[in-house]
Tab-separated table of C-alpha atoms in Angstrom:
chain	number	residue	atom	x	y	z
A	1327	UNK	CA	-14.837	28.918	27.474
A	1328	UNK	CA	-11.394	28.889	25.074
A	1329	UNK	CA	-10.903	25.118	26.262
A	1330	UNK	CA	-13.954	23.832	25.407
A	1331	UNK	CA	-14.529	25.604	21.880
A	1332	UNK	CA	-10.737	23.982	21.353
A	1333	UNK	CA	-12.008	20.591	22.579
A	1334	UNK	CA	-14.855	21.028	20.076
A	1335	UNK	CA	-12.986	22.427	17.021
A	1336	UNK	CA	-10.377	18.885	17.750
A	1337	UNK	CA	-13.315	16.366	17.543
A	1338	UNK	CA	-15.077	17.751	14.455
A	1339	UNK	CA	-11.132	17.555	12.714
A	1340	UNK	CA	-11.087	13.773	13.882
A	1341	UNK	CA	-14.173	12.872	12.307
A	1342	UNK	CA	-13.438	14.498	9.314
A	1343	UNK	CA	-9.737	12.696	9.367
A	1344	UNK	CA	-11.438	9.302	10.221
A	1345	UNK	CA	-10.403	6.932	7.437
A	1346	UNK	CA	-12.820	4.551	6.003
A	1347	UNK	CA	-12.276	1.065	6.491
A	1348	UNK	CA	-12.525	-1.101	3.137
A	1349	UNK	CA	-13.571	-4.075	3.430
A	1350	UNK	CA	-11.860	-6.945	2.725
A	1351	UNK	CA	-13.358	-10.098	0.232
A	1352	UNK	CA	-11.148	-13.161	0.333
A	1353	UNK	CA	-10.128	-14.704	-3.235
A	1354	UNK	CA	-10.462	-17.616	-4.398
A	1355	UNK	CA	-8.627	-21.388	-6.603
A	1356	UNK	CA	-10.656	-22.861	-8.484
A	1357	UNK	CA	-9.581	-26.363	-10.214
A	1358	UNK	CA	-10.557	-25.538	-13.947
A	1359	UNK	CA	-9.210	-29.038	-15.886
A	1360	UNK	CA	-7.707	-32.410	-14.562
A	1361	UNK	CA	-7.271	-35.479	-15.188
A	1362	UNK	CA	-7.033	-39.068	-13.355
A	1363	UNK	CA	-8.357	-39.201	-9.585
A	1364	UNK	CA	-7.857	-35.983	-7.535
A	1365	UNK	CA	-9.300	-34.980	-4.820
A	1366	UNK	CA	-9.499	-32.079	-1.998
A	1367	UNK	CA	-11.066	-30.367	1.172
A	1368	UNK	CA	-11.784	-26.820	2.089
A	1369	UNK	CA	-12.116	-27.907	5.749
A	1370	UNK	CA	-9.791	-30.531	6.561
A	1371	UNK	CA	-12.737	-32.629	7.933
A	1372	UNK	CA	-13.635	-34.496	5.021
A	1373	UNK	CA	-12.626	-35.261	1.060
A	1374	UNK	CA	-14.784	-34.131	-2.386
A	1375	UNK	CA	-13.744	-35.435	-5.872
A	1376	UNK	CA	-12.247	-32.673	-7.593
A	1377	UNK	CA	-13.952	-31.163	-10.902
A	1378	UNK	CA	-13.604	-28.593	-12.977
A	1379	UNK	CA	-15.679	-25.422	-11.564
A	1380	UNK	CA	-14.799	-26.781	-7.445
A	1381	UNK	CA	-13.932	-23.824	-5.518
A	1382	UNK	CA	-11.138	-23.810	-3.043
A	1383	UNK	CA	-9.963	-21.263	-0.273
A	1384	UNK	CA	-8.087	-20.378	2.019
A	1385	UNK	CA	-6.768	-23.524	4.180
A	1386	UNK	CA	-7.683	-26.100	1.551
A	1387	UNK	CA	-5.483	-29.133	0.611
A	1388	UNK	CA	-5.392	-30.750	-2.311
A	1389	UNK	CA	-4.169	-34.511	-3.465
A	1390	UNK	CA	-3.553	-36.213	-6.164
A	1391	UNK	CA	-3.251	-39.895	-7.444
A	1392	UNK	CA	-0.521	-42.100	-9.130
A	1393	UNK	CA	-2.447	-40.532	-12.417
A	1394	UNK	CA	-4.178	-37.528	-11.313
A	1395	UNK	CA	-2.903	-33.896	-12.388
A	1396	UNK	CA	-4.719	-30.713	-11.544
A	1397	UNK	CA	-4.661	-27.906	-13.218
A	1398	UNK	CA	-5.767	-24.944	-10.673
A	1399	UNK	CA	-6.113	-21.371	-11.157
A	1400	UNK	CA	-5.519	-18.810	-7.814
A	1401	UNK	CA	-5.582	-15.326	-7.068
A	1402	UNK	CA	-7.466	-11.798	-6.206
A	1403	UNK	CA	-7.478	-10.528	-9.763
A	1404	UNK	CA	-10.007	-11.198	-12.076
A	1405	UNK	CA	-8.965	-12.054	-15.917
A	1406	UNK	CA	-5.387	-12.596	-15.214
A	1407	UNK	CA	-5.024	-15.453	-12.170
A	1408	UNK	CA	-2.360	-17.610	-11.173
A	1409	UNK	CA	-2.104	-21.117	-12.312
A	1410	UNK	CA	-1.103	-24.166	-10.704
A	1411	UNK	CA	-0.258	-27.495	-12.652
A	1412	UNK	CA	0.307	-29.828	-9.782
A	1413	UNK	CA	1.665	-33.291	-10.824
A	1414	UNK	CA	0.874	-37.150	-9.566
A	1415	UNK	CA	1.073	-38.014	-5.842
A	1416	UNK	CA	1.559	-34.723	-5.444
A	1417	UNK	CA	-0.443	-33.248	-2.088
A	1418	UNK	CA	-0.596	-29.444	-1.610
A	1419	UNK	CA	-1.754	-26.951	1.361
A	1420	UNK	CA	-3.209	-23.112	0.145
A	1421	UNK	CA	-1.961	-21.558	3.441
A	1422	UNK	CA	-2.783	-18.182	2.157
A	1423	UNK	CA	-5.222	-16.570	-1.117
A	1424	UNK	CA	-4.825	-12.987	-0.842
A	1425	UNK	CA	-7.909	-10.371	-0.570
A	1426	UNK	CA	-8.973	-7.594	-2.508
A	1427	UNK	CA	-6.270	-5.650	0.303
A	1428	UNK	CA	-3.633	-8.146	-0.680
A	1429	UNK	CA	-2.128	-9.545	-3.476
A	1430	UNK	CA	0.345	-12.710	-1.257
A	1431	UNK	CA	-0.090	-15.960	-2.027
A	1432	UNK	CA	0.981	-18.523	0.261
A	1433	UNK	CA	1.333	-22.631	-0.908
A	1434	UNK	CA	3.324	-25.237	1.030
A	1435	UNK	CA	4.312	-28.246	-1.061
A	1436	UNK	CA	3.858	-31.461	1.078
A	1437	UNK	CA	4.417	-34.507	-1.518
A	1438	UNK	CA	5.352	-34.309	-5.636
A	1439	UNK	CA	5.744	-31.411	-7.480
A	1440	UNK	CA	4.553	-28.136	-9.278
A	1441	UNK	CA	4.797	-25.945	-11.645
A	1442	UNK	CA	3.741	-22.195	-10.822
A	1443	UNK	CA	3.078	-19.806	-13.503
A	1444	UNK	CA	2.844	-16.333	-12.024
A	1445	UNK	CA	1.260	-13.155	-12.932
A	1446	UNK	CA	2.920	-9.709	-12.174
A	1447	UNK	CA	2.203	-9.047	-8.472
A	1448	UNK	CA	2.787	-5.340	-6.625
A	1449	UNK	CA	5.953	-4.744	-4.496
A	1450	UNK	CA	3.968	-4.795	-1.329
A	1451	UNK	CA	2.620	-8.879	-2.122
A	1452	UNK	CA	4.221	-11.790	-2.973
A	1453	UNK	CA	3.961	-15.731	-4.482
A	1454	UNK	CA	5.473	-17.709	-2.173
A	1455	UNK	CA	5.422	-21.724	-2.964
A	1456	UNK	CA	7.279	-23.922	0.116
A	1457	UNK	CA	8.621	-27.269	0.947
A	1458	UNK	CA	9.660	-28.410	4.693
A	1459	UNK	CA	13.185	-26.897	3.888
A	1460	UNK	CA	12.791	-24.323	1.906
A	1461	UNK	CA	10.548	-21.263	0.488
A	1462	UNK	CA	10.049	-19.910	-3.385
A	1463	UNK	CA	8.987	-16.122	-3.569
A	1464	UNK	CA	8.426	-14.429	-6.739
A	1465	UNK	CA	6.580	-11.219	-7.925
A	1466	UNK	CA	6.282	-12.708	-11.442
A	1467	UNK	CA	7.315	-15.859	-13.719
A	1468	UNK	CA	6.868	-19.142	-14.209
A	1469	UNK	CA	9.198	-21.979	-11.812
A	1470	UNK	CA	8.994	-25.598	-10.849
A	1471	UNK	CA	9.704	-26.812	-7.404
A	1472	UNK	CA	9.149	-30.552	-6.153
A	1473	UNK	CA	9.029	-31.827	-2.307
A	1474	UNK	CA	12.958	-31.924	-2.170
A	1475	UNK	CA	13.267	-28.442	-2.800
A	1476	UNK	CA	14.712	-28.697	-6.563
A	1477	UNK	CA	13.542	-25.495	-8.036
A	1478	UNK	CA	13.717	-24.734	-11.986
A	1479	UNK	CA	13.169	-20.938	-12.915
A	1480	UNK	CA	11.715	-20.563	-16.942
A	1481	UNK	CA	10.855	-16.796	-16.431
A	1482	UNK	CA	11.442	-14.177	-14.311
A	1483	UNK	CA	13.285	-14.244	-10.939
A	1484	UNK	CA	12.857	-16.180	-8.166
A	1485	UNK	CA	14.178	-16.221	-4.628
A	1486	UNK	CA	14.921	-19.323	-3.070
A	1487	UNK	CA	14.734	-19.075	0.822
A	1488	UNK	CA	16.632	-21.494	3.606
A	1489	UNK	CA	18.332	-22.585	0.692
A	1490	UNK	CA	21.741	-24.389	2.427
A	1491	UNK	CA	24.229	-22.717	4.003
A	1492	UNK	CA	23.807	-19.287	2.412
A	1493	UNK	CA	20.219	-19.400	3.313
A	1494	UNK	CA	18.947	-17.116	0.687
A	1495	UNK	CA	19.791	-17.405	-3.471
A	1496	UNK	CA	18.514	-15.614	-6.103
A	1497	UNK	CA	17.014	-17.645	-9.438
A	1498	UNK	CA	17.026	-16.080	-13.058
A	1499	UNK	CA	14.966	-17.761	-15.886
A	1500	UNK	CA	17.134	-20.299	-17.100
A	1501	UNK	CA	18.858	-21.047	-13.398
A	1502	UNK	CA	17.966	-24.341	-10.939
A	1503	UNK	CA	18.576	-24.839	-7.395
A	1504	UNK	CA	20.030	-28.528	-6.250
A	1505	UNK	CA	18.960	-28.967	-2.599
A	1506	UNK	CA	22.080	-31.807	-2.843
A	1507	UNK	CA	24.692	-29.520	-2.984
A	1508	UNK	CA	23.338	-25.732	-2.628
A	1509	UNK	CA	24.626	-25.006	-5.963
A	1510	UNK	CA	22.737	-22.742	-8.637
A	1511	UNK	CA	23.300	-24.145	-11.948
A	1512	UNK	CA	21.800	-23.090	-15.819
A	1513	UNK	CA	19.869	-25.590	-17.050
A	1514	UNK	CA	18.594	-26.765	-20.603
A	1515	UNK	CA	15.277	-25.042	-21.071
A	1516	UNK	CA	15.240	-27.039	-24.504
A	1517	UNK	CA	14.368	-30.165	-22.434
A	1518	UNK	CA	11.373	-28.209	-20.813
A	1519	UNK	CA	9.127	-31.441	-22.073
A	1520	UNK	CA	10.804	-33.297	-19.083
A	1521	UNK	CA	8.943	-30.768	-16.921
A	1522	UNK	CA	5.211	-30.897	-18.714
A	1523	UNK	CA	3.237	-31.704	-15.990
A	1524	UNK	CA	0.104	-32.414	-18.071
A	1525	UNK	CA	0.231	-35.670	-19.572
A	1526	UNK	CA	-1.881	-37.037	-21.953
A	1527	UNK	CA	-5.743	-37.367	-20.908
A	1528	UNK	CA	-6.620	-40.304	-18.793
A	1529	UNK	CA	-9.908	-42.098	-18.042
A	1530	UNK	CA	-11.321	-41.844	-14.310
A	1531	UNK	CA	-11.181	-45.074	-12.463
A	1532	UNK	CA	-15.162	-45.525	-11.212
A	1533	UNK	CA	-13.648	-48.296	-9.175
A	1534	UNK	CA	-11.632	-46.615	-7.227
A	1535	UNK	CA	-12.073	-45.825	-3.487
A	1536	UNK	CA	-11.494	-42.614	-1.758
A	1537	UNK	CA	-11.123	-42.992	2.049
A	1538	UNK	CA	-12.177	-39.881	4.272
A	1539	UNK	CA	-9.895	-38.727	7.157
A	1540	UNK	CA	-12.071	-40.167	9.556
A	1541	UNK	CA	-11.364	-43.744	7.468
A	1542	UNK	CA	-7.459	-43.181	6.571
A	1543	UNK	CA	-4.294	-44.110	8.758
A	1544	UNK	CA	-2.277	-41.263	10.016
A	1545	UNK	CA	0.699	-43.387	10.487
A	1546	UNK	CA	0.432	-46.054	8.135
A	1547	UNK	CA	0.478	-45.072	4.552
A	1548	UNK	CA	-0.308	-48.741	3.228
A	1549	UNK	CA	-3.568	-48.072	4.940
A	1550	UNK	CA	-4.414	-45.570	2.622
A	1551	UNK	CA	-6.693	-47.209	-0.037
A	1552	UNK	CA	-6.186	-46.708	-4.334
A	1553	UNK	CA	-6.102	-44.818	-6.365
A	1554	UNK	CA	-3.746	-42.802	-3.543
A	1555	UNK	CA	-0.120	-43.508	-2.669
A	1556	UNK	CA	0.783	-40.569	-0.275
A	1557	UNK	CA	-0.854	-40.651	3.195
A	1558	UNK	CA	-3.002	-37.621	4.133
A	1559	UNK	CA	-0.706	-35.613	6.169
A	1560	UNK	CA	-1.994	-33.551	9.104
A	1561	UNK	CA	-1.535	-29.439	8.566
């Protein structure tokens, strides 16, 4: 009888050991001011104009015009979110939001630039921002990074992944990254202004026509009809 009073004693200890499960509710951007043409899509089938209030998640892409500018805000925690200012002709990719589990961010830069302002994240997450050469990771501060993977740190620290032959460097506020030559530089933060990525308010074009993917050229970015410069690249 000893083994089976032992077997019995072992499976009331693993129920009372079971661990609860949390689950898990995805965050998500939402565009809160622009200005000019933008526009984006939450399921890479089709385009909406953006506005102030749109919600975006995980997988979206968004794109700007010649004279569009988004300002976007991301992130799990409530009161104190990310924000995005995302320049003209500038097209972006949320690879990853984070959860109420996780704090990571994940953004891959496909045309223009950025500017990243970044709340205080835990050890165990991170804000990572990425070109086709190169990755940005941060737990806090503000940086700029464009498509050729020029990066400009105004707070915080930054580490700058795949960057050249040393492959990793580490950014302090104040520091930039040239792609050209691997080197990490200081740089004027007095000229900041050349960085403002919100220009002064511009007036929607009506006129203007916004092709869907099943309309636009892959391969041909002439195809791809005003106000927008940058073909719609597939992620």
């Amino acid at each position: 009888m000893k083994p089976i009073v032992l077997l019995a004693v072992l499976m009331v200890v693993g129920v009372g050991c079971r661990t609860t499960q949390v689950d898990s509710t995805p965050a998500r951007g939402t565009i809160v001011r622009l200005n000019g043409e933008s526009r984006y899509s939450n399921d890479l089938q089709g385009w909406s104009d953006a506005r102030p209030g749109a919600t975006l998640e995980a997988g979206a892409v968004i794109q700007t015009s010649g004279t569009g500018t988004v300002h976007v805000e991301l992130g799990p925690t409530p009161g104190a979110p990310h924000v995005i200012y995302l320049r003209e002709n500038a097209v972006l990719k949320i690879e990853q939001l984070g959860d109420t589990n996780s704090a990571t961010i994940q953004l891959r830069l496909r045309a223009g630039a950025m500017r990243n302002y970044v709340m205080p994240i835990s050890d165990d997450s991170f804000y990572e921002a990425g070109t086709s050469n190169l990755l940005v990771r941060t737990r806090g501060g503000i940086f700029y990074l464009d498509v050729s993977g020029e990066v400009h740190v105004s707070a915080g620290t930054a580490v700058v992944l795949g960057a050249g032959d040393a492959g990793i460097r580490t950014l302090a506020a104040g520091q930039c990254y040239n792609p050209k030559t691997g080197a990490v530089n200081p740089w004027d933060m007095s000229a900041y202004a050349q960085f403002d990525i919100w220009p002064p308010k511009q007036t929607k074009t009506e006129t203007s026509v916004i092709t869907t993917p099943e309309t636009r050229s892959e391969e041909h970015t002439s195809e791809l009809q005003s106000p927008y410069v940058i073909s719609y690249a597939v992620f």
